[in-house]
Structure formats: C-alpha cells, structure tokens
Amino acid sequence: MRTSTEFFGFYQDPFKRTPDVEFYYPTKMHLEALDTLSYLIHSDEPFAVLTGEPGTGKTITIKKFINELPQKPLATGVEDMRLSLAGAQDK
C-alpha cells in the first residue's frame, strides 16, 4: 500500500502533526484570520484566541503570521487541547 505522499507525488508529507508553513494555502478565512491577528498586534491587544474545527488551518495560519513579523514576539500556543465539562457543574 502506498502512502499519500507517494500516491500524490509529494516530495514530503504535507499532513504532519505539526504543519509546515511551506504548505500554507491562503483561503479567504485564513486571510481574514491573518488580518485580524495583524490588527491585534498593531493595536497592542494583549491576547488573541483563534478557534476552529480540527484541520482547518489554525496552527499553520498562526505560524505563517509569526514568521512574517519583522520582530519575533513572545508567543505561545496550545496545539492539542481537550476541554471537558466533567466536574465543572455547580454542586
């Protein structure tokens, strides 16, 4: 059985756990996210959250944004977060 990389003729795997910005594809939604992040940086907002379904390009969009900044900011990200409401109910 061939891998997807072999099947599609890619020179490297574009579907890694941590995406490579070399494979970034700028959809309208991603460009809007980049514009919003740019606005937040230039307006001195201290915090931003980018949300979306798994596989929609949140991580790669943030990485692309940070790579294109003239100065690298202090940034952090959560790449795999699972929220649970178990135990969060009022007793």
CSV table of C-alpha atoms in Angstrom, one decimal:
chain,number,residue,atom,x,y,z
A,1,MET,CA,0.0,0.0,0.0
A,2,ARG,CA,1.4,3.4,-1.0
A,3,THR,CA,1.4,6.4,1.3
A,4,SER,CA,-0.5,9.6,0.5
A,5,THR,CA,2.9,11.2,-0.2
A,6,GLU,CA,3.7,8.6,-2.8
A,7,PHE,CA,0.2,8.5,-4.3
A,8,PHE,CA,0.0,12.3,-4.8
A,9,GLY,CA,3.7,12.6,-5.8
A,10,PHE,CA,4.6,14.9,-3.0
A,11,TYR,CA,8.3,15.3,-2.2
A,12,GLN,CA,7.5,15.4,1.6
A,13,ASP,CA,4.5,14.7,3.8
A,14,PRO,CA,2.2,17.8,3.9
A,15,PHE,CA,0.0,16.1,6.6
A,16,LYS,CA,2.4,16.1,9.6
A,17,ARG,CA,1.1,16.6,13.1
A,18,THR,CA,2.8,20.0,13.2
A,19,PRO,CA,2.1,21.7,9.9
A,20,ASP,CA,4.9,23.3,7.8
A,21,VAL,CA,4.2,26.8,6.6
A,22,GLU,CA,5.6,25.8,3.2
A,23,PHE,CA,2.2,24.1,2.7
A,24,TYR,CA,0.1,27.1,3.7
A,25,TYR,CA,-2.8,27.8,1.4
A,26,PRO,CA,-4.4,31.2,1.8
A,27,THR,CA,-8.2,30.7,1.8
A,28,LYS,CA,-10.5,33.7,2.4
A,29,MET,CA,-10.9,32.5,6.0
A,30,HIS,CA,-7.2,32.3,6.6
A,31,LEU,CA,-6.6,35.7,5.1
A,32,GLU,CA,-9.2,37.2,7.4
A,33,ALA,CA,-7.5,35.5,10.4
A,34,LEU,CA,-4.2,37.0,9.3
A,35,ASP,CA,-5.7,40.4,9.0
A,36,THR,CA,-7.3,40.1,12.5
A,37,LEU,CA,-4.0,39.0,14.0
A,38,SER,CA,-2.2,41.9,12.3
A,39,TYR,CA,-4.8,44.3,13.7
A,40,LEU,CA,-4.4,42.9,17.2
A,41,ILE,CA,-0.6,43.2,17.1
A,42,HIS,CA,-0.7,46.8,15.9
A,43,SER,CA,-3.4,47.8,18.4
A,44,ASP,CA,-1.5,46.5,21.4
A,45,GLU,CA,-4.2,44.0,22.3
A,46,PRO,CA,-2.7,41.6,24.8
A,47,PHE,CA,-4.5,38.4,23.9
A,48,ALA,CA,-6.0,36.6,21.0
A,49,VAL,CA,-7.7,33.2,20.5
A,50,LEU,CA,-8.0,31.6,17.1
A,51,THR,CA,-10.7,28.8,17.2
A,52,GLY,CA,-12.0,26.4,14.6
A,53,GLU,CA,-12.6,22.7,13.8
A,54,PRO,CA,-9.6,20.3,13.7
A,55,GLY,CA,-7.8,20.5,10.4
A,56,THR,CA,-9.0,24.0,9.3
A,57,GLY,CA,-5.5,25.6,9.4
A,58,LYS,CA,-5.3,27.4,12.8
A,59,THR,CA,-1.8,26.3,13.6
A,60,ILE,CA,-0.3,26.9,10.2
A,61,THR,CA,-2.0,30.3,9.9
A,62,ILE,CA,-0.5,31.4,13.3
A,63,LYS,CA,2.9,30.0,12.3
A,64,LYS,CA,2.8,31.9,9.0
A,65,PHE,CA,1.8,35.1,10.8
A,66,ILE,CA,4.6,34.9,13.3
A,67,ASN,CA,7.2,34.0,10.6
A,68,GLU,CA,6.2,37.2,8.6
A,69,LEU,CA,6.6,39.6,11.5
A,70,PRO,CA,9.7,41.8,11.4
A,71,GLN,CA,10.4,41.1,15.1
A,72,LYS,CA,9.5,37.8,16.7
A,73,PRO,CA,7.1,38.3,19.5
A,74,LEU,CA,6.8,36.3,22.7
A,75,ALA,CA,4.1,34.0,21.7
A,76,THR,CA,2.6,30.7,23.0
A,77,GLY,CA,0.1,28.3,21.6
A,78,VAL,CA,-1.8,25.2,22.6
A,79,GLU,CA,-1.7,22.7,19.8
A,80,ASP,CA,-3.8,19.9,21.3
A,81,MET,CA,-6.3,21.0,23.9
A,82,ARG,CA,-9.2,18.9,25.0
A,83,LEU,CA,-11.8,20.6,27.1
A,84,SER,CA,-14.1,18.7,29.4
A,85,LEU,CA,-17.1,19.9,31.3
A,86,ALA,CA,-16.9,16.9,33.6
A,87,GLY,CA,-16.8,18.1,37.2
A,88,ALA,CA,-17.5,21.7,36.1
A,89,GLN,CA,-21.1,21.6,37.1
A,90,ASP,CA,-22.4,23.5,40.1
A,91,LYS,CA,-23.0,21.2,43.1
